[in-house]
Amino acid sequence: SWSSRAVSAGSAHRNWSDQYRVMPAPGEVRWVRASARPLHDQDGVFTGYLGTCLDITELREAEEDRRRAAVAQAARDVSDAAAARLQALVTGLSAIVWERDARSGDYTFITDRVVDVLGYSINAWIGRSDFWAFILHPADREEAVAAAAAATAAGQDWEQTYRAVGADGRTVWLHDLVHVVRDDTGAAASVLEVSIDVTTQKRQDEAISLLAEFGFRQDADQALAERLDALVRAATPLLGELSAVS
């Protein structure tokens, strides 16, 4: 501590300088820089110290502001570089790269691919922190929003698969890979996301499951027309999602 350092310097009769906090009044904290040098008489005998104390509270606060600004800029630089790398990695894929502010939820970066995948213009997202929740499929909205909010608040990376509704009413399956960038306090500062369009894969999986279920539950002796009619009725909900969401 500063007091032990002061005692040690005093015992050795050497120069001493340190910074510490004082509380001149309840709830008030000030930073002080204290310096002292030993005094000697004409025979070289130590006689005491000459010391000074300077209030450096404003100086410390300015230094802390500069440090925080530097950390924030470094985080933005890392975030920008990461976003650029992600964009390069997903070029050619049916995927969207996003960046948003973890505190406000506002989007700060969106690739043009969002127009191809979902049909909404980039301008539709600007100033709409709730737009992502707005375009989620009603059946997936509550779970997807809750999972994203919990992971962001905890500063944890996550991934999830959910349905969104395109501008033309199509159901689009997205798989999100999400990285949370933290500030110097450990709190979530920004969120980097890659949303991959997995609609085709999901449709194939659903079709395979439907055919497997159909084949399992249908009577092999049933007439072909009746079996096909049953298959069409079973597939109607799946086919309906290809066009619009009611």
PDB file of C-alpha atoms in Angstrom:
ATOM      1  CA  SER A   1       0.000   0.000   0.000  1.00  0.00           C
ATOM      2  CA  TRP A   2       1.020   3.662  -0.320  1.00  0.00           C
ATOM      3  CA  SER A   3       1.346   3.989   3.472  1.00  0.00           C
ATOM      4  CA  SER A   4       3.809   1.108   3.726  1.00  0.00           C
ATOM      5  CA  ARG A   5       5.800   2.542   0.829  1.00  0.00           C
ATOM      6  CA  ALA A   6       5.888   5.934   2.581  1.00  0.00           C
ATOM      7  CA  VAL A   7       7.078   4.371   5.842  1.00  0.00           C
ATOM      8  CA  SER A   8       9.732   2.393   4.016  1.00  0.00           C
ATOM      9  CA  ALA A   9      11.019   5.494   2.188  1.00  0.00           C
ATOM     10  CA  GLY A  10      10.959   7.518   5.399  1.00  0.00           C
ATOM     11  CA  SER A  11      12.946   4.917   7.291  1.00  0.00           C
ATOM     12  CA  ALA A  12      15.589   4.945   4.573  1.00  0.00           C
ATOM     13  CA  HIS A  13      15.617   8.781   4.366  1.00  0.00           C
ATOM     14  CA  ARG A  14      15.102   8.758   0.622  1.00  0.00           C
ATOM     15  CA  ASN A  15      12.926  10.670  -1.840  1.00  0.00           C
ATOM     16  CA  TRP A  16       9.326   9.529  -1.977  1.00  0.00           C
ATOM     17  CA  SER A  17       6.382  10.108  -4.331  1.00  0.00           C
ATOM     18  CA  ASP A  18       3.042   8.361  -4.596  1.00  0.00           C
ATOM     19  CA  GLN A  19      -0.640   8.788  -5.525  1.00  0.00           C
ATOM     20  CA  TYR A  20      -3.571   7.875  -3.301  1.00  0.00           C
ATOM     21  CA  ARG A  21      -7.207   8.683  -2.607  1.00  0.00           C
ATOM     22  CA  VAL A  22      -8.597  10.734   0.258  1.00  0.00           C
ATOM     23  CA  MET A  23     -12.141  11.424   1.451  1.00  0.00           C
ATOM     24  CA  PRO A  24     -12.369  15.068   2.541  1.00  0.00           C
ATOM     25  CA  ALA A  25     -16.115  14.645   3.077  1.00  0.00           C
ATOM     26  CA  PRO A  26     -18.542  11.709   3.233  1.00  0.00           C
ATOM     27  CA  GLY A  27     -19.080  10.350  -0.250  1.00  0.00           C
ATOM     28  CA  GLU A  28     -16.398  12.568  -1.824  1.00  0.00           C
ATOM     29  CA  VAL A  29     -13.231  10.978  -3.169  1.00  0.00           C
ATOM     30  CA  ARG A  30     -10.219  12.966  -4.353  1.00  0.00           C
ATOM     31  CA  TRP A  31      -6.918  11.813  -5.820  1.00  0.00           C
ATOM     32  CA  VAL A  32      -3.731  13.279  -4.343  1.00  0.00           C
ATOM     33  CA  ARG A  33      -0.118  13.135  -5.475  1.00  0.00           C
ATOM     34  CA  ALA A  34       2.283  13.473  -2.539  1.00  0.00           C
ATOM     35  CA  SER A  35       6.040  13.970  -2.830  1.00  0.00           C
ATOM     36  CA  ALA A  36       8.720  14.387  -0.190  1.00  0.00           C
ATOM     37  CA  ARG A  37      12.499  14.762  -0.037  1.00  0.00           C
ATOM     38  CA  PRO A  38      14.778  14.362   2.982  1.00  0.00           C
ATOM     39  CA  LEU A  39      16.381  17.368   4.685  1.00  0.00           C
ATOM     40  CA  HIS A  40      19.827  17.354   6.275  1.00  0.00           C
ATOM     41  CA  ASP A  41      21.756  19.847   8.355  1.00  0.00           C
ATOM     42  CA  GLN A  42      25.214  21.129   7.466  1.00  0.00           C
ATOM     43  CA  ASP A  43      26.762  18.041   8.999  1.00  0.00           C
ATOM     44  CA  GLY A  44      24.651  15.758   6.848  1.00  0.00           C
ATOM     45  CA  VAL A  45      22.419  14.639   9.667  1.00  0.00           C
ATOM     46  CA  PHE A  46      18.842  13.865   8.642  1.00  0.00           C
ATOM     47  CA  THR A  47      16.460  16.408  10.127  1.00  0.00           C
ATOM     48  CA  GLY A  48      13.138  15.670   8.446  1.00  0.00           C
ATOM     49  CA  TYR A  49      11.210  15.871   5.203  1.00  0.00           C
ATOM     50  CA  LEU A  50       9.967  18.638   2.942  1.00  0.00           C
ATOM     51  CA  GLY A  51       6.767  17.469   1.275  1.00  0.00           C
ATOM     52  CA  THR A  52       4.051  18.671  -1.066  1.00  0.00           C
ATOM     53  CA  CYS A  53       0.515  17.430  -1.837  1.00  0.00           C
ATOM     54  CA  LEU A  54      -1.279  18.153  -5.104  1.00  0.00           C
ATOM     55  CA  ASP A  55      -4.934  17.429  -5.942  1.00  0.00           C
ATOM     56  CA  ILE A  56      -4.827  15.499  -9.228  1.00  0.00           C
ATOM     57  CA  THR A  57      -8.454  14.316  -9.337  1.00  0.00           C
ATOM     58  CA  GLU A  58      -9.237  16.049 -12.652  1.00  0.00           C
ATOM     59  CA  LEU A  59      -6.002  14.758 -14.159  1.00  0.00           C
ATOM     60  CA  ARG A  60      -6.809  11.183 -13.143  1.00  0.00           C
ATOM     61  CA  GLU A  61     -10.327  11.475 -14.523  1.00  0.00           C
ATOM     62  CA  ALA A  62      -9.013  12.813 -17.837  1.00  0.00           C
ATOM     63  CA  GLU A  63      -6.510   9.949 -18.046  1.00  0.00           C
ATOM     64  CA  GLU A  64      -9.285   7.445 -17.328  1.00  0.00           C
ATOM     65  CA  ASP A  65     -11.483   9.007 -20.023  1.00  0.00           C
ATOM     66  CA  ARG A  66      -8.632   8.720 -22.530  1.00  0.00           C
ATOM     67  CA  ARG A  67      -8.018   5.105 -21.532  1.00  0.00           C
ATOM     68  CA  ARG A  68     -11.679   4.203 -21.917  1.00  0.00           C
ATOM     69  CA  ALA A  69     -11.828   5.947 -25.290  1.00  0.00           C
ATOM     70  CA  ALA A  70      -8.748   4.023 -26.434  1.00  0.00           C
ATOM     71  CA  VAL A  71     -10.242   0.722 -25.278  1.00  0.00           C
ATOM     72  CA  ALA A  72     -13.538   1.519 -27.004  1.00  0.00           C
ATOM     73  CA  GLN A  73     -11.740   2.418 -30.234  1.00  0.00           C
ATOM     74  CA  ALA A  74      -9.684  -0.760 -30.047  1.00  0.00           C
ATOM     75  CA  ALA A  75     -12.893  -2.760 -29.583  1.00  0.00           C
ATOM     76  CA  ARG A  76     -14.440  -1.015 -32.599  1.00  0.00           C
ATOM     77  CA  ASP A  77     -11.323  -1.725 -34.670  1.00  0.00           C
ATOM     78  CA  VAL A  78     -11.425  -5.382 -33.689  1.00  0.00           C
ATOM     79  CA  SER A  79     -15.138  -5.488 -34.392  1.00  0.00           C
ATOM     80  CA  ASP A  80     -14.713  -3.861 -37.820  1.00  0.00           C
ATOM     81  CA  ALA A  81     -11.855  -6.207 -38.701  1.00  0.00           C
ATOM     82  CA  ALA A  82     -13.850  -9.220 -37.551  1.00  0.00           C
ATOM     83  CA  ALA A  83     -16.861  -8.093 -39.568  1.00  0.00           C
ATOM     84  CA  ALA A  84     -14.675  -7.706 -42.655  1.00  0.00           C
ATOM     85  CA  ARG A  85     -13.206 -11.180 -42.179  1.00  0.00           C
ATOM     86  CA  LEU A  86     -16.654 -12.669 -41.684  1.00  0.00           C
ATOM     87  CA  GLN A  87     -17.923 -10.948 -44.799  1.00  0.00           C
ATOM     88  CA  ALA A  88     -14.999 -12.365 -46.784  1.00  0.00           C
ATOM     89  CA  LEU A  89     -15.649 -15.833 -45.390  1.00  0.00           C
ATOM     90  CA  VAL A  90     -19.340 -15.849 -46.300  1.00  0.00           C
ATOM     91  CA  THR A  91     -18.945 -14.291 -49.734  1.00  0.00           C
ATOM     92  CA  GLY A  92     -20.747 -16.598 -52.111  1.00  0.00           C
ATOM     93  CA  LEU A  93     -22.823 -18.123 -49.340  1.00  0.00           C
ATOM     94  CA  SER A  94     -26.470 -17.321 -48.777  1.00  0.00           C
ATOM     95  CA  ALA A  95     -25.608 -15.571 -45.523  1.00  0.00           C
ATOM     96  CA  ILE A  96     -25.932 -12.162 -43.902  1.00  0.00           C
ATOM     97  CA  VAL A  97     -23.262 -10.499 -41.754  1.00  0.00           C
ATOM     98  CA  TRP A  98     -24.550  -8.131 -39.098  1.00  0.00           C
ATOM     99  CA  GLU A  99     -23.199  -5.968 -36.311  1.00  0.00           C
ATOM    100  CA  ARG A 100     -25.330  -4.295 -33.680  1.00  0.00           C
ATOM    101  CA  ASP A 101     -24.854  -2.336 -30.489  1.00  0.00           C
ATOM    102  CA  ALA A 102     -25.372  -4.697 -27.549  1.00  0.00           C
ATOM    103  CA  ARG A 103     -26.855  -1.972 -25.355  1.00  0.00           C
ATOM    104  CA  SER A 104     -29.284  -0.248 -27.706  1.00  0.00           C
ATOM    105  CA  GLY A 105     -29.815  -3.124 -30.135  1.00  0.00           C
ATOM    106  CA  ASP A 106     -29.317  -0.747 -33.083  1.00  0.00           C
ATOM    107  CA  TYR A 107     -27.713  -2.215 -36.189  1.00  0.00           C
ATOM    108  CA  THR A 108     -24.383  -0.605 -37.110  1.00  0.00           C
ATOM    109  CA  PHE A 109     -23.445  -2.889 -40.026  1.00  0.00           C
ATOM    110  CA  ILE A 110     -25.473  -5.044 -42.436  1.00  0.00           C
ATOM    111  CA  THR A 111     -24.331  -6.662 -45.673  1.00  0.00           C
ATOM    112  CA  ASP A 112     -26.329  -6.293 -48.888  1.00  0.00           C
ATOM    113  CA  ARG A 113     -27.125 -10.015 -48.750  1.00  0.00           C
ATOM    114  CA  VAL A 114     -30.002  -9.194 -46.395  1.00  0.00           C
ATOM    115  CA  VAL A 115     -31.942  -7.940 -49.423  1.00  0.00           C
ATOM    116  CA  ASP A 116     -31.424 -11.228 -51.310  1.00  0.00           C
ATOM    117  CA  VAL A 117     -32.220 -13.483 -48.356  1.00  0.00           C
ATOM    118  CA  LEU A 118     -35.079 -11.643 -46.672  1.00  0.00           C
ATOM    119  CA  GLY A 119     -36.197  -9.022 -49.190  1.00  0.00           C
ATOM    120  CA  TYR A 120     -35.982  -6.068 -46.801  1.00  0.00           C
ATOM    121  CA  SER A 121     -33.815  -3.089 -47.690  1.00  0.00           C
ATOM    122  CA  ILE A 122     -30.932  -2.113 -45.439  1.00  0.00           C
ATOM    123  CA  ASN A 123     -32.754   1.143 -44.630  1.00  0.00           C
ATOM    124  CA  ALA A 124     -35.587  -0.867 -43.106  1.00  0.00           C
ATOM    125  CA  TRP A 125     -33.243  -1.957 -40.309  1.00  0.00           C
ATOM    126  CA  ILE A 126     -31.754   1.467 -39.527  1.00  0.00           C
ATOM    127  CA  GLY A 127     -33.130   2.942 -36.319  1.00  0.00           C
ATOM    128  CA  ARG A 128     -35.286  -0.153 -35.711  1.00  0.00           C
ATOM    129  CA  SER A 129     -33.700  -2.172 -32.931  1.00  0.00           C
ATOM    130  CA  ASP A 130     -36.891  -4.248 -32.810  1.00  0.00           C
ATOM    131  CA  PHE A 131     -36.954  -5.051 -36.534  1.00  0.00           C
ATOM    132  CA  TRP A 132     -35.340  -8.468 -36.115  1.00  0.00           C
ATOM    133  CA  ALA A 133     -38.011  -9.488 -33.619  1.00  0.00           C
ATOM    134  CA  PHE A 134     -40.656  -8.018 -35.929  1.00  0.00           C
ATOM    135  CA  ILE A 135     -39.709 -10.297 -38.857  1.00  0.00           C
ATOM    136  CA  LEU A 136     -39.454 -13.483 -36.813  1.00  0.00           C
ATOM    137  CA  HIS A 137     -41.997 -16.197 -37.442  1.00  0.00           C
ATOM    138  CA  PRO A 138     -44.728 -15.869 -34.773  1.00  0.00           C
ATOM    139  CA  ALA A 139     -44.132 -19.444 -33.619  1.00  0.00           C
ATOM    140  CA  ASP A 140     -40.397 -18.814 -33.038  1.00  0.00           C
ATOM    141  CA  ARG A 141     -40.390 -15.174 -31.907  1.00  0.00           C
ATOM    142  CA  GLU A 142     -40.638 -15.533 -28.132  1.00  0.00           C
ATOM    143  CA  GLU A 143     -38.039 -18.292 -27.826  1.00  0.00           C
ATOM    144  CA  ALA A 144     -35.548 -16.729 -30.258  1.00  0.00           C
ATOM    145  CA  VAL A 145     -35.735 -13.251 -28.682  1.00  0.00           C
ATOM    146  CA  ALA A 146     -35.397 -14.631 -25.154  1.00  0.00           C
ATOM    147  CA  ALA A 147     -32.398 -16.794 -26.057  1.00  0.00           C
ATOM    148  CA  ALA A 148     -30.621 -13.905 -27.801  1.00  0.00           C
ATOM    149  CA  ALA A 149     -31.288 -11.479 -24.941  1.00  0.00           C
ATOM    150  CA  ALA A 150     -30.067 -13.901 -22.274  1.00  0.00           C
ATOM    151  CA  ALA A 151     -26.852 -14.779 -24.122  1.00  0.00           C
ATOM    152  CA  THR A 152     -26.065 -11.120 -24.903  1.00  0.00           C
ATOM    153  CA  ALA A 153     -26.640 -10.059 -21.297  1.00  0.00           C
ATOM    154  CA  ALA A 154     -24.283 -12.812 -20.150  1.00  0.00           C
ATOM    155  CA  GLY A 155     -21.697 -11.834 -22.774  1.00  0.00           C
ATOM    156  CA  GLN A 156     -21.761 -15.349 -24.209  1.00  0.00           C
ATOM    157  CA  ASP A 157     -21.471 -16.468 -27.827  1.00  0.00           C
ATOM    158  CA  TRP A 158     -24.383 -18.508 -29.102  1.00  0.00           C
ATOM    159  CA  GLU A 159     -26.065 -20.043 -32.121  1.00  0.00           C
ATOM    160  CA  GLN A 160     -29.653 -20.830 -32.911  1.00  0.00           C
ATOM    161  CA  THR A 161     -31.923 -21.817 -35.776  1.00  0.00           C
ATOM    162  CA  TYR A 162     -35.276 -20.132 -36.314  1.00  0.00           C
ATOM    163  CA  ARG A 163     -37.766 -19.007 -38.938  1.00  0.00           C
ATOM    164  CA  ALA A 164     -38.100 -15.465 -40.266  1.00  0.00           C
ATOM    165  CA  VAL A 165     -40.758 -14.051 -42.546  1.00  0.00           C
ATOM    166  CA  GLY A 166     -39.469 -12.448 -45.745  1.00  0.00           C
ATOM    167  CA  ALA A 167     -40.798  -9.215 -47.183  1.00  0.00           C
ATOM    168  CA  ASP A 168     -42.883 -11.237 -49.631  1.00  0.00           C
ATOM    169  CA  GLY A 169     -44.312 -13.493 -46.908  1.00  0.00           C
ATOM    170  CA  ARG A 170     -41.972 -16.424 -47.492  1.00  0.00           C
ATOM    171  CA  THR A 171     -40.771 -18.440 -44.514  1.00  0.00           C
ATOM    172  CA  VAL A 172     -36.975 -18.345 -44.387  1.00  0.00           C
ATOM    173  CA  TRP A 173     -35.017 -20.635 -42.085  1.00  0.00           C
ATOM    174  CA  LEU A 174     -31.898 -18.976 -40.648  1.00  0.00           C
ATOM    175  CA  HIS A 175     -29.054 -20.390 -38.593  1.00  0.00           C
ATOM    176  CA  ASP A 176     -27.256 -17.701 -36.579  1.00  0.00           C
ATOM    177  CA  LEU A 177     -23.650 -17.838 -35.379  1.00  0.00           C
ATOM    178  CA  VAL A 178     -23.141 -15.005 -32.897  1.00  0.00           C
ATOM    179  CA  HIS A 179     -20.065 -13.525 -31.201  1.00  0.00           C
ATOM    180  CA  VAL A 180     -20.331 -11.019 -28.352  1.00  0.00           C
ATOM    181  CA  VAL A 181     -17.592  -8.357 -28.150  1.00  0.00           C
ATOM    182  CA  ARG A 182     -16.996  -7.127 -24.587  1.00  0.00           C
ATOM    183  CA  ASP A 183     -15.688  -3.779 -23.365  1.00  0.00           C
ATOM    184  CA  ASP A 184     -12.936  -3.298 -20.759  1.00  0.00           C
ATOM    185  CA  THR A 185     -15.412  -3.882 -17.924  1.00  0.00           C
ATOM    186  CA  GLY A 186     -16.470  -7.246 -19.355  1.00  0.00           C
ATOM    187  CA  ALA A 187     -19.910  -6.017 -20.383  1.00  0.00           C
ATOM    188  CA  ALA A 188     -21.301  -6.789 -23.846  1.00  0.00           C
ATOM    189  CA  ALA A 189     -20.475  -3.882 -26.185  1.00  0.00           C
ATOM    190  CA  SER A 190     -21.366  -5.155 -29.642  1.00  0.00           C
ATOM    191  CA  VAL A 191     -22.707  -8.291 -31.275  1.00  0.00           C
ATOM    192  CA  LEU A 192     -21.378  -9.829 -34.497  1.00  0.00           C
ATOM    193  CA  GLU A 193     -23.709 -12.207 -36.293  1.00  0.00           C
ATOM    194  CA  VAL A 194     -23.645 -14.430 -39.351  1.00  0.00           C
ATOM    195  CA  SER A 195     -27.107 -15.571 -40.436  1.00  0.00           C
ATOM    196  CA  ILE A 196     -27.011 -18.479 -42.882  1.00  0.00           C
ATOM    197  CA  ASP A 197     -30.029 -19.281 -45.029  1.00  0.00           C
ATOM    198  CA  VAL A 198     -30.705 -22.975 -44.383  1.00  0.00           C
ATOM    199  CA  THR A 199     -34.205 -23.003 -45.884  1.00  0.00           C
ATOM    200  CA  THR A 200     -33.373 -25.540 -48.605  1.00  0.00           C
ATOM    201  CA  GLN A 201     -31.737 -27.886 -46.131  1.00  0.00           C
ATOM    202  CA  LYS A 202     -34.684 -27.570 -43.753  1.00  0.00           C
ATOM    203  CA  ARG A 203     -37.172 -28.261 -46.559  1.00  0.00           C
ATOM    204  CA  GLN A 204     -35.219 -31.363 -47.533  1.00  0.00           C
ATOM    205  CA  ASP A 205     -35.098 -32.578 -43.928  1.00  0.00           C
ATOM    206  CA  GLU A 206     -38.828 -31.963 -43.500  1.00  0.00           C
ATOM    207  CA  ALA A 207     -39.616 -33.740 -46.766  1.00  0.00           C
ATOM    208  CA  ILE A 208     -37.527 -36.762 -45.759  1.00  0.00           C
ATOM    209  CA  SER A 209     -39.223 -36.860 -42.352  1.00  0.00           C
ATOM    210  CA  LEU A 210     -42.648 -36.527 -43.944  1.00  0.00           C
ATOM    211  CA  LEU A 211     -42.004 -39.328 -46.422  1.00  0.00           C
ATOM    212  CA  ALA A 212     -40.603 -41.541 -43.683  1.00  0.00           C
ATOM    213  CA  GLU A 213     -43.641 -40.896 -41.491  1.00  0.00           C
ATOM    214  CA  PHE A 214     -45.987 -41.388 -44.451  1.00  0.00           C
ATOM    215  CA  GLY A 215     -44.384 -44.674 -45.410  1.00  0.00           C
ATOM    216  CA  PHE A 216     -44.538 -45.896 -41.819  1.00  0.00           C
ATOM    217  CA  ARG A 217     -48.179 -45.119 -41.159  1.00  0.00           C
ATOM    218  CA  GLN A 218     -49.791 -45.972 -44.500  1.00  0.00           C
ATOM    219  CA  ASP A 219     -51.284 -49.343 -45.218  1.00  0.00           C
ATOM    220  CA  ALA A 220     -49.400 -51.036 -48.029  1.00  0.00           C
ATOM    221  CA  ASP A 221     -52.700 -52.512 -49.271  1.00  0.00           C
ATOM    222  CA  GLN A 222     -54.269 -49.045 -49.530  1.00  0.00           C
ATOM    223  CA  ALA A 223     -55.103 -47.880 -53.046  1.00  0.00           C
ATOM    224  CA  LEU A 224     -52.419 -45.692 -54.669  1.00  0.00           C
ATOM    225  CA  ALA A 225     -54.862 -42.793 -55.168  1.00  0.00           C
ATOM    226  CA  GLU A 226     -55.786 -42.885 -51.499  1.00  0.00           C
ATOM    227  CA  ARG A 227     -52.129 -42.983 -50.423  1.00  0.00           C
ATOM    228  CA  LEU A 228     -51.257 -40.038 -52.659  1.00  0.00           C
ATOM    229  CA  ASP A 229     -54.234 -38.086 -51.347  1.00  0.00           C
ATOM    230  CA  ALA A 230     -53.082 -38.751 -47.786  1.00  0.00           C
ATOM    231  CA  LEU A 231     -49.573 -37.585 -48.665  1.00  0.00           C
ATOM    232  CA  VAL A 232     -50.854 -34.337 -50.193  1.00  0.00           C
ATOM    233  CA  ARG A 233     -52.955 -33.615 -47.110  1.00  0.00           C
ATOM    234  CA  ALA A 234     -49.979 -34.319 -44.842  1.00  0.00           C
ATOM    235  CA  ALA A 235     -47.696 -32.073 -46.920  1.00  0.00           C
ATOM    236  CA  THR A 236     -50.115 -29.144 -47.145  1.00  0.00           C
ATOM    237  CA  PRO A 237     -48.764 -27.308 -44.037  1.00  0.00           C
ATOM    238  CA  LEU A 238     -45.208 -27.631 -45.355  1.00  0.00           C
ATOM    239  CA  LEU A 239     -46.122 -26.427 -48.807  1.00  0.00           C
ATOM    240  CA  GLY A 240     -48.083 -23.523 -47.344  1.00  0.00           C
ATOM    241  CA  GLU A 241     -44.965 -22.196 -45.591  1.00  0.00           C
ATOM    242  CA  LEU A 242     -43.220 -21.925 -48.945  1.00  0.00           C
ATOM    243  CA  SER A 243     -45.550 -19.139 -49.987  1.00  0.00           C
ATOM    244  CA  ALA A 244     -46.761 -17.129 -47.025  1.00  0.00           C
ATOM    245  CA  VAL A 245     -47.403 -16.999 -43.323  1.00  0.00           C
ATOM    246  CA  SER A 246     -50.907 -16.223 -42.223  1.00  0.00           C
TER     247      SER A 246
END
